[in-house]
Tab-separated table of N, CA and C in Angstrom:
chain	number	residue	atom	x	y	z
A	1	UNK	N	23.508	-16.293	-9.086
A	1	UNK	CA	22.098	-16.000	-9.089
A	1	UNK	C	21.529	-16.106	-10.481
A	2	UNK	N	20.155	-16.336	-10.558
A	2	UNK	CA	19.586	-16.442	-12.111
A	2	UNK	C	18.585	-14.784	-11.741
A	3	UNK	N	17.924	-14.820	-12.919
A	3	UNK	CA	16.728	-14.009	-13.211
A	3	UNK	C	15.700	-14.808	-13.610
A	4	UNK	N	14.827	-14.556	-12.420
A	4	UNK	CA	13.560	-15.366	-12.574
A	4	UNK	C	12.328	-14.632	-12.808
A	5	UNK	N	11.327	-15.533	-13.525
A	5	UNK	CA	10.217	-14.661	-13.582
A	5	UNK	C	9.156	-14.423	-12.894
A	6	UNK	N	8.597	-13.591	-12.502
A	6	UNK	CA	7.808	-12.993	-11.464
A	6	UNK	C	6.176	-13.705	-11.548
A	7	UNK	N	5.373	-13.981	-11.054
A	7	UNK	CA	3.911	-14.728	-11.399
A	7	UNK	C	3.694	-13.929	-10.490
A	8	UNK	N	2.228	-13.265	-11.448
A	8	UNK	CA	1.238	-12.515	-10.405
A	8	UNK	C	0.059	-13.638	-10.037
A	9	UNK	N	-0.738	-12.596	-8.969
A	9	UNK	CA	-1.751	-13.968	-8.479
A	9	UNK	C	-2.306	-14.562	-8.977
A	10	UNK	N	-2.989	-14.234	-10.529
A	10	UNK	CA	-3.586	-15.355	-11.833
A	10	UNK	C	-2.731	-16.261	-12.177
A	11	UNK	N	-1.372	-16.036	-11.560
A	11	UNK	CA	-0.286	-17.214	-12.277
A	11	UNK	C	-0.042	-17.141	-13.509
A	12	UNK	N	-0.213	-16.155	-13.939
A	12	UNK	CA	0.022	-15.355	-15.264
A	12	UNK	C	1.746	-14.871	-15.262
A	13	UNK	N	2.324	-14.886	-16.319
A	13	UNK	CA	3.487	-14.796	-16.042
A	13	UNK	C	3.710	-12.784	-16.286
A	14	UNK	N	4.413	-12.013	-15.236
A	14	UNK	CA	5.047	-10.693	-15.431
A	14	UNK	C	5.577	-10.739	-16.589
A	15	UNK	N	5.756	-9.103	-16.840
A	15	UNK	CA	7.304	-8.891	-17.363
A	15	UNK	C	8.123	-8.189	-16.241
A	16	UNK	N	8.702	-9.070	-14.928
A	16	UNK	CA	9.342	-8.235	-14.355
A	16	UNK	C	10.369	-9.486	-13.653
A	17	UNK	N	11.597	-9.584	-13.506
A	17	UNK	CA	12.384	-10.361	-13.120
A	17	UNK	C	13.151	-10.101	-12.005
A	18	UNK	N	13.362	-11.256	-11.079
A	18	UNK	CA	13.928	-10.564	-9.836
A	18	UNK	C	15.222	-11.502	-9.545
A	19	UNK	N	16.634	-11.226	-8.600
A	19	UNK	CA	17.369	-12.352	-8.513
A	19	UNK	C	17.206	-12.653	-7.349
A	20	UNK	N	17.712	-14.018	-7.223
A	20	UNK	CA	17.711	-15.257	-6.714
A	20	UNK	C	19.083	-15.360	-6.707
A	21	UNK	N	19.995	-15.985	-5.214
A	21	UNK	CA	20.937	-16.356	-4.896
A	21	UNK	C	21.068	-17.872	-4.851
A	22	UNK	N	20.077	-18.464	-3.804
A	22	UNK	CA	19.663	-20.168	-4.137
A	22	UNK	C	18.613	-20.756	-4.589
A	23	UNK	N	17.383	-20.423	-4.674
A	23	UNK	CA	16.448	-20.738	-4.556
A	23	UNK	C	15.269	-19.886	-5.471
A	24	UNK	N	14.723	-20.208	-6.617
A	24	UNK	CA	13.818	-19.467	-6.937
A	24	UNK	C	13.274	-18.725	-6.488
A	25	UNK	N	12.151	-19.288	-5.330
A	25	UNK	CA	10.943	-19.082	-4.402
A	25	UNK	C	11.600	-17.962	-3.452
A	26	UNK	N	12.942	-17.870	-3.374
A	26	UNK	CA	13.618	-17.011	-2.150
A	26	UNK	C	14.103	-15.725	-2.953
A	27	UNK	N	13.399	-14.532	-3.295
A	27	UNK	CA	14.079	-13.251	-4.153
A	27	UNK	C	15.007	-12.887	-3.023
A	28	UNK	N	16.685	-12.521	-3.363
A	28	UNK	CA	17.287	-11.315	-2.709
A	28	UNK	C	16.813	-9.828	-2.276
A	29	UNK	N	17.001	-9.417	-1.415
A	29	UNK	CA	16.575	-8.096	-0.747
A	29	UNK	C	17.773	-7.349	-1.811
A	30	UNK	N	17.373	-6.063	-2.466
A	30	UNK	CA	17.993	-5.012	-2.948
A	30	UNK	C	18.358	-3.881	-1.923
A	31	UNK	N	19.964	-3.782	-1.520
A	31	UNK	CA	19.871	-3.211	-0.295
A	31	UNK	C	20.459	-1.988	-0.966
A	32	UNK	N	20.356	-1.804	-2.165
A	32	UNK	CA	20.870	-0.078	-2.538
A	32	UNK	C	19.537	0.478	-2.376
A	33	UNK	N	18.039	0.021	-2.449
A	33	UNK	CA	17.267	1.143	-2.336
A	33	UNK	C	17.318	0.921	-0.610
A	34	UNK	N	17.046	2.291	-0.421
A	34	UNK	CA	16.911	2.891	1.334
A	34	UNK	C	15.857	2.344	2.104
A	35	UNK	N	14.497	2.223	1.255
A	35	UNK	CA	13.410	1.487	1.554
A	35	UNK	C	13.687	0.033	2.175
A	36	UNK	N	14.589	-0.453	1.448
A	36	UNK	CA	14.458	-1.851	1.305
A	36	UNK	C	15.372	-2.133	2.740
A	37	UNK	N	16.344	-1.366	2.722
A	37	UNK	CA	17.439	-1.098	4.200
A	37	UNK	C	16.278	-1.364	5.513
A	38	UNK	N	15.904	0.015	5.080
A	38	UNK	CA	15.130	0.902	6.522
A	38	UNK	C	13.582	-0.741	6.903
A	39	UNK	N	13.208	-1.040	5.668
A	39	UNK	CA	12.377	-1.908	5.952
A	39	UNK	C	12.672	-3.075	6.373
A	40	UNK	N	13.922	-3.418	6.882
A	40	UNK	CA	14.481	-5.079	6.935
A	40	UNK	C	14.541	-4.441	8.267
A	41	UNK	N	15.721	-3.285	8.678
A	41	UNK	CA	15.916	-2.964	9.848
A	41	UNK	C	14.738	-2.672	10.467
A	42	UNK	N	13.511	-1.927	9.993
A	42	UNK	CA	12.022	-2.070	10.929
A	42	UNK	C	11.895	-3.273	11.472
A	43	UNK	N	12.224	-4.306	10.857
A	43	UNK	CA	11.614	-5.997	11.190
A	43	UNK	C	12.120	-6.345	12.061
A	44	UNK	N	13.365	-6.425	12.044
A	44	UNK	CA	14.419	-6.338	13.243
A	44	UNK	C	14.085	-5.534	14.530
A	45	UNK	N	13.924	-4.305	14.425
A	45	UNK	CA	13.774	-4.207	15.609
A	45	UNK	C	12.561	-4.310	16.254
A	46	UNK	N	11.238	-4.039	15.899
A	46	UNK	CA	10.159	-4.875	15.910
A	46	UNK	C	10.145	-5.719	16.680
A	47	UNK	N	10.665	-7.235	16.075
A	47	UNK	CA	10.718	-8.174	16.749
A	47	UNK	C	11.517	-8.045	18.343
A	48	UNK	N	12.446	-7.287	17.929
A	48	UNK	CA	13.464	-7.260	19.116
A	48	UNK	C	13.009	-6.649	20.298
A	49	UNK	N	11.935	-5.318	20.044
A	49	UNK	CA	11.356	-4.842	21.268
A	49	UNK	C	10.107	-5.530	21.730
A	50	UNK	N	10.041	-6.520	21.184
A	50	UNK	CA	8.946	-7.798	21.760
A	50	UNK	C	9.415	-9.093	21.921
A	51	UNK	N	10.763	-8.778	21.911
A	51	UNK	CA	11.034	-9.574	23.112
A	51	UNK	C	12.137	-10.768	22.441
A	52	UNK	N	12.374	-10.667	21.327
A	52	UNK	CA	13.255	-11.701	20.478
A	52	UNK	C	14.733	-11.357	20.926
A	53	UNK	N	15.612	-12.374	21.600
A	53	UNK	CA	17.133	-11.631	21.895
A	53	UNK	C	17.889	-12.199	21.108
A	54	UNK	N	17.440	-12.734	19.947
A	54	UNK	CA	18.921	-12.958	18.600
A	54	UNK	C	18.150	-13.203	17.336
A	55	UNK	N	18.694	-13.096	16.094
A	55	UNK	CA	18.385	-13.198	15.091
A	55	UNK	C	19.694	-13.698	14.509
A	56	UNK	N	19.531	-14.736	13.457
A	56	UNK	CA	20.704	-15.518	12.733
A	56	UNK	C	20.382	-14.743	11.022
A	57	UNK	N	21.708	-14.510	10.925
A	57	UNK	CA	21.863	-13.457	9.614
A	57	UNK	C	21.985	-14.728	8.527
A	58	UNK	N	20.981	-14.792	7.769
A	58	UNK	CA	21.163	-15.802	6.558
A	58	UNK	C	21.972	-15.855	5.743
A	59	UNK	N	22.553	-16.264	4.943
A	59	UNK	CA	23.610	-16.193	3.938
A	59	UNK	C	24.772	-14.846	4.214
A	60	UNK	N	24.776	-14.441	4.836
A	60	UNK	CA	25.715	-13.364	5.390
A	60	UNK	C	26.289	-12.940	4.708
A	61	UNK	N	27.434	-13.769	3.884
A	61	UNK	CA	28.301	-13.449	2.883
A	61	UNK	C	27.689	-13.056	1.413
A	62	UNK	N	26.330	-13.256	1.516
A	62	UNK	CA	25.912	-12.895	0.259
A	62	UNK	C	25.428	-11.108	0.381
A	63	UNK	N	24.640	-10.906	1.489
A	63	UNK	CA	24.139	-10.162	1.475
A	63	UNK	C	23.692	-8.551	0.501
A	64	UNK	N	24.855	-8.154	-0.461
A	64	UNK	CA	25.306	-7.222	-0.868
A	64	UNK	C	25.249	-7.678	-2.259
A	65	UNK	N	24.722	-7.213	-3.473
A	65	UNK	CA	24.540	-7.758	-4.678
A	65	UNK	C	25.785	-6.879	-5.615
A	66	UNK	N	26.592	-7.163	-6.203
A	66	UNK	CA	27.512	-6.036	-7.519
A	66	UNK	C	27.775	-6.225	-9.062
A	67	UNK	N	27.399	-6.282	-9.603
A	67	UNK	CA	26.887	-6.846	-10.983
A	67	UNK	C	28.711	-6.785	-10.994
A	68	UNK	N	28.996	-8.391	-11.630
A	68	UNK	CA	30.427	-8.947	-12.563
A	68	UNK	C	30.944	-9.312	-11.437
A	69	UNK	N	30.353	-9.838	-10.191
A	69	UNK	CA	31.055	-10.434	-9.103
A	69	UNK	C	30.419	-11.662	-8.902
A	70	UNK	N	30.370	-12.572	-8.144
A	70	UNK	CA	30.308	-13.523	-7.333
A	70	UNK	C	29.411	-13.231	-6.379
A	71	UNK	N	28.748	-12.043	-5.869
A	71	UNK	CA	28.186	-11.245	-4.622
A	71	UNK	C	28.766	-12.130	-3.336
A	72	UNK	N	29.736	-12.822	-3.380
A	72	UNK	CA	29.992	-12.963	-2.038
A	72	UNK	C	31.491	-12.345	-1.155
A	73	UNK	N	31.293	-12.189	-0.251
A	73	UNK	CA	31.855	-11.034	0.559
A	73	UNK	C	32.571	-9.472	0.312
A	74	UNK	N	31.366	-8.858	-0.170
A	74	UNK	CA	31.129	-7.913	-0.428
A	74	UNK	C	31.898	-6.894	0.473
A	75	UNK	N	32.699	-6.075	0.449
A	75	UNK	CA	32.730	-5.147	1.342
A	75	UNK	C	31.648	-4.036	2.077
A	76	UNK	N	30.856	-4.442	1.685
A	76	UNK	CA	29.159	-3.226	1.569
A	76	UNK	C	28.961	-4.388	2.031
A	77	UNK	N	28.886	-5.479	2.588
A	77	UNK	CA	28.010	-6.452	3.543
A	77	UNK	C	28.457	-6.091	4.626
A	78	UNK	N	29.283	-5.921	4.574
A	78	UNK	CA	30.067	-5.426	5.978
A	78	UNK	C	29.476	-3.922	6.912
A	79	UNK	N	29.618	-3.405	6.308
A	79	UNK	CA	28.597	-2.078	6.054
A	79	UNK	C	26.746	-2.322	6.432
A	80	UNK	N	26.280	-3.317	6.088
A	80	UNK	CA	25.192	-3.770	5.599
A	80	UNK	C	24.741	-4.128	7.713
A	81	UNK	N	25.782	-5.240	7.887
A	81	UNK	CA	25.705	-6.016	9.027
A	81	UNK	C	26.408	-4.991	10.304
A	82	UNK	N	27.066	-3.756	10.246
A	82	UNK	CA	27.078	-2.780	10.893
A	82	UNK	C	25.608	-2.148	11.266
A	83	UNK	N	25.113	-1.993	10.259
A	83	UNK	CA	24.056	-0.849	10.046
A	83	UNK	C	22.952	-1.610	11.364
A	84	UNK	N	22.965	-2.744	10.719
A	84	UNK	CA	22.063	-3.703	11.458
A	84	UNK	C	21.904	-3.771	12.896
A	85	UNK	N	23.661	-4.347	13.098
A	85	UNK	CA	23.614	-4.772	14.701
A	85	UNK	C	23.741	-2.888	15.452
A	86	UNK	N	24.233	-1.960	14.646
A	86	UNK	CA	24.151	-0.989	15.661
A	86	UNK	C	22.536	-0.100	15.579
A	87	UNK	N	21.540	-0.558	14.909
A	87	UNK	CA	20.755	-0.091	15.173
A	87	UNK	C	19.705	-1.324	16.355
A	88	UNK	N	20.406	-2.597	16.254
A	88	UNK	CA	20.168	-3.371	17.884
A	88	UNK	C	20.781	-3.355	18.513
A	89	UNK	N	21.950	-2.883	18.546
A	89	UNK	CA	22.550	-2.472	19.871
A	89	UNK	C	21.716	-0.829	20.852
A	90	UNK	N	21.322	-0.394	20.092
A	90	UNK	CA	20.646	1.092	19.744
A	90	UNK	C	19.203	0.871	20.496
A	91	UNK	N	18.917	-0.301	20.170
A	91	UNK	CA	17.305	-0.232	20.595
A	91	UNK	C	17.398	-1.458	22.069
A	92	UNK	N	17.776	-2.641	21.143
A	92	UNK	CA	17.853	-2.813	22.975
A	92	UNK	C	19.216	-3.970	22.968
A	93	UNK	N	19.558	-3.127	23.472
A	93	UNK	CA	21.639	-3.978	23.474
A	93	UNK	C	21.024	-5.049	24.227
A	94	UNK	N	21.965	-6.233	24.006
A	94	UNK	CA	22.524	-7.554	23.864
A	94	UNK	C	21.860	-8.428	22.935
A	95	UNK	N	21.111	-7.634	22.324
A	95	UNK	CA	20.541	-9.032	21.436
A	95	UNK	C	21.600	-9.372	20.473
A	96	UNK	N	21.558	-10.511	20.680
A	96	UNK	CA	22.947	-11.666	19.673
A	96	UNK	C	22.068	-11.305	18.117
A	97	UNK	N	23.351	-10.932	17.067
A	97	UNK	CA	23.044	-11.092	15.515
A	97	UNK	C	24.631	-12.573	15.487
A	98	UNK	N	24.055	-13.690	15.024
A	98	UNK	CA	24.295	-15.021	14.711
A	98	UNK	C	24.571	-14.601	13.073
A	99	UNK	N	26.061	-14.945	12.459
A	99	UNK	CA	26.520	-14.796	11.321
A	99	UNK	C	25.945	-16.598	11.130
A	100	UNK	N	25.147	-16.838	9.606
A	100	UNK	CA	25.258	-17.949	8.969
A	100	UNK	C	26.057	-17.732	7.952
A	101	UNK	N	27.354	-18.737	7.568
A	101	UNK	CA	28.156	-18.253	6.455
A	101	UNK	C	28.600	-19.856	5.772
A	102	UNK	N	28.131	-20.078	4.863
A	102	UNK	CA	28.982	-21.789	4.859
A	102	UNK	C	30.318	-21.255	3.867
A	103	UNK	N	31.331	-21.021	5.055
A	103	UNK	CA	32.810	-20.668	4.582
A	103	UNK	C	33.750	-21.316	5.792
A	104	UNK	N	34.469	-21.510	5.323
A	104	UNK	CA	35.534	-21.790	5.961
A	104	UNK	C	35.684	-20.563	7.044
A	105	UNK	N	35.883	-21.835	8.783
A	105	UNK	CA	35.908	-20.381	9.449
A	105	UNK	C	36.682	-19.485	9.857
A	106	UNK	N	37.989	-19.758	9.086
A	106	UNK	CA	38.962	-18.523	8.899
A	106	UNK	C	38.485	-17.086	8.147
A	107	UNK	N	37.496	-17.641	7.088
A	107	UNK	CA	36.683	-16.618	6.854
A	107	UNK	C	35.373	-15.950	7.638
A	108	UNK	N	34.811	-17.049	8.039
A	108	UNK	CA	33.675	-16.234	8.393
A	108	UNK	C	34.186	-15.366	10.039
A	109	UNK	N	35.306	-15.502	10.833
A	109	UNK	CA	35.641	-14.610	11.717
A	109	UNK	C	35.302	-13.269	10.956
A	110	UNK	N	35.704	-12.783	10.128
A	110	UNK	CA	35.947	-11.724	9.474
A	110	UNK	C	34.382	-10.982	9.479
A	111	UNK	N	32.867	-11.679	9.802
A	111	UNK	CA	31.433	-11.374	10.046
A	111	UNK	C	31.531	-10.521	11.587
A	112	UNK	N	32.728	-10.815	12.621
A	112	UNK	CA	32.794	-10.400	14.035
A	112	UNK	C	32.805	-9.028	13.956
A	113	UNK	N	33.486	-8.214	12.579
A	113	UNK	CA	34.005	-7.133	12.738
A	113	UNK	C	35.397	-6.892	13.423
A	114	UNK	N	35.037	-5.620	14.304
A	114	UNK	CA	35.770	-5.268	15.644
A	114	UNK	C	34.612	-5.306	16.680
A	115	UNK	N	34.141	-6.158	16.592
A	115	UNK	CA	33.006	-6.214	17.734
A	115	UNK	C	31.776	-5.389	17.575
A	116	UNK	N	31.786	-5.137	15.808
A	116	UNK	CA	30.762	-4.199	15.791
A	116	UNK	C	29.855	-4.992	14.686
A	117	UNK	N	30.072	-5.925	14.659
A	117	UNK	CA	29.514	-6.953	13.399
A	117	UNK	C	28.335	-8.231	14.480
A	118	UNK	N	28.840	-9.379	13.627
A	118	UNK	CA	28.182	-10.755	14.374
A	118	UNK	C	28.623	-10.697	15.776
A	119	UNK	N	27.456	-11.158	16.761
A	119	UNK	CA	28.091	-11.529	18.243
A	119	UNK	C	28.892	-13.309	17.915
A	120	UNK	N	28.067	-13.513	17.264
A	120	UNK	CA	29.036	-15.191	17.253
A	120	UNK	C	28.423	-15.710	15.496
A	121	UNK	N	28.825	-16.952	15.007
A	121	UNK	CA	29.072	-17.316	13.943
A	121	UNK	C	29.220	-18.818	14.114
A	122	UNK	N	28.274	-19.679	13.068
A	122	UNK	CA	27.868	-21.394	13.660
A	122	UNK	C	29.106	-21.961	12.257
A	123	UNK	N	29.801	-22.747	12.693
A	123	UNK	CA	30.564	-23.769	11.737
A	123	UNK	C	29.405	-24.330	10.735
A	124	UNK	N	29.406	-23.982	9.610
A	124	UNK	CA	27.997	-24.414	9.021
A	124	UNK	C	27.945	-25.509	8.996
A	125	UNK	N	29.412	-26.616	8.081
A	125	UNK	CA	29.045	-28.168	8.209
A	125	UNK	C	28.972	-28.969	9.251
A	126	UNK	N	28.966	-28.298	10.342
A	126	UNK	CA	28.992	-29.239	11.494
A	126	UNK	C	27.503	-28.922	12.123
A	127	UNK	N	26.570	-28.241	11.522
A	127	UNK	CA	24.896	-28.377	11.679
A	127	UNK	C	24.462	-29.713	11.470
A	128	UNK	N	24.424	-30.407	10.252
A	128	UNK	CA	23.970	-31.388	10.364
A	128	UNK	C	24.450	-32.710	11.717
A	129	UNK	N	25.228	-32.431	12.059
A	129	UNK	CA	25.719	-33.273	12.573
A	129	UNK	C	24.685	-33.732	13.813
């Protein structure tokens, strides 16, 4: 990830920097504040009690930020993608959470949990196809 700089609506440049995993334009969600948790999981279920029956988890393996790591496969993602699917299992069971992971899929099984994680998980390079 870099540290990028923030532009307010004059296009004036902040002093406030946020990270980025791929993409400038795309800031990471900070999932140590509670806010930031409780507000992703609002969205989620939201959508879900109007009627949405899956949501595909983006970068999956990133999810979880730890300063002097790599942020990818975090043990707290794991944690992260619990929190998630059992508060849709909670509101209205069967909606599919879809792991996106471009890993090898000996790894990305490991998104299933014990059945308390991803309902399923897409071979990433074989999308384009």
């Amino acid at each position: 990830g870099e540290r990028t700089t923030a532009r307010g609506d004059g296009g004036g440049v902040l002093d406030q920097y946020y990270l980025h995993r791929f993409f400038s334009h795309q800031p990471d969600f900070n999932y140590r504040q509670p806010a930031v948790l409780l507000a992703v999981t609002a969205s989620l279920l939201f959508w879900a009690v109007h009627g949405v029956d899956g949501f595909r988890a983006d970068a999956v393996p990133f999810l979880w930020k730890e300063a002097g790591t790599d942020c990818e496969s975090r043990p707290r993602t794991h944690t992260l993608v619990k929190f998630m699917r059992a508060a849709l299992d909670f509101v209205r069971p069967n909606t599919i959470l879809v792991a996106e992971a471009c890993q090898p899929p000996a790894d990305v099984v490991a998104y299933f949990g014990d059945g308390d994680e991803c309902h399923a998980a897409y071979h990433f390079p074989l999308m384009p196809a």
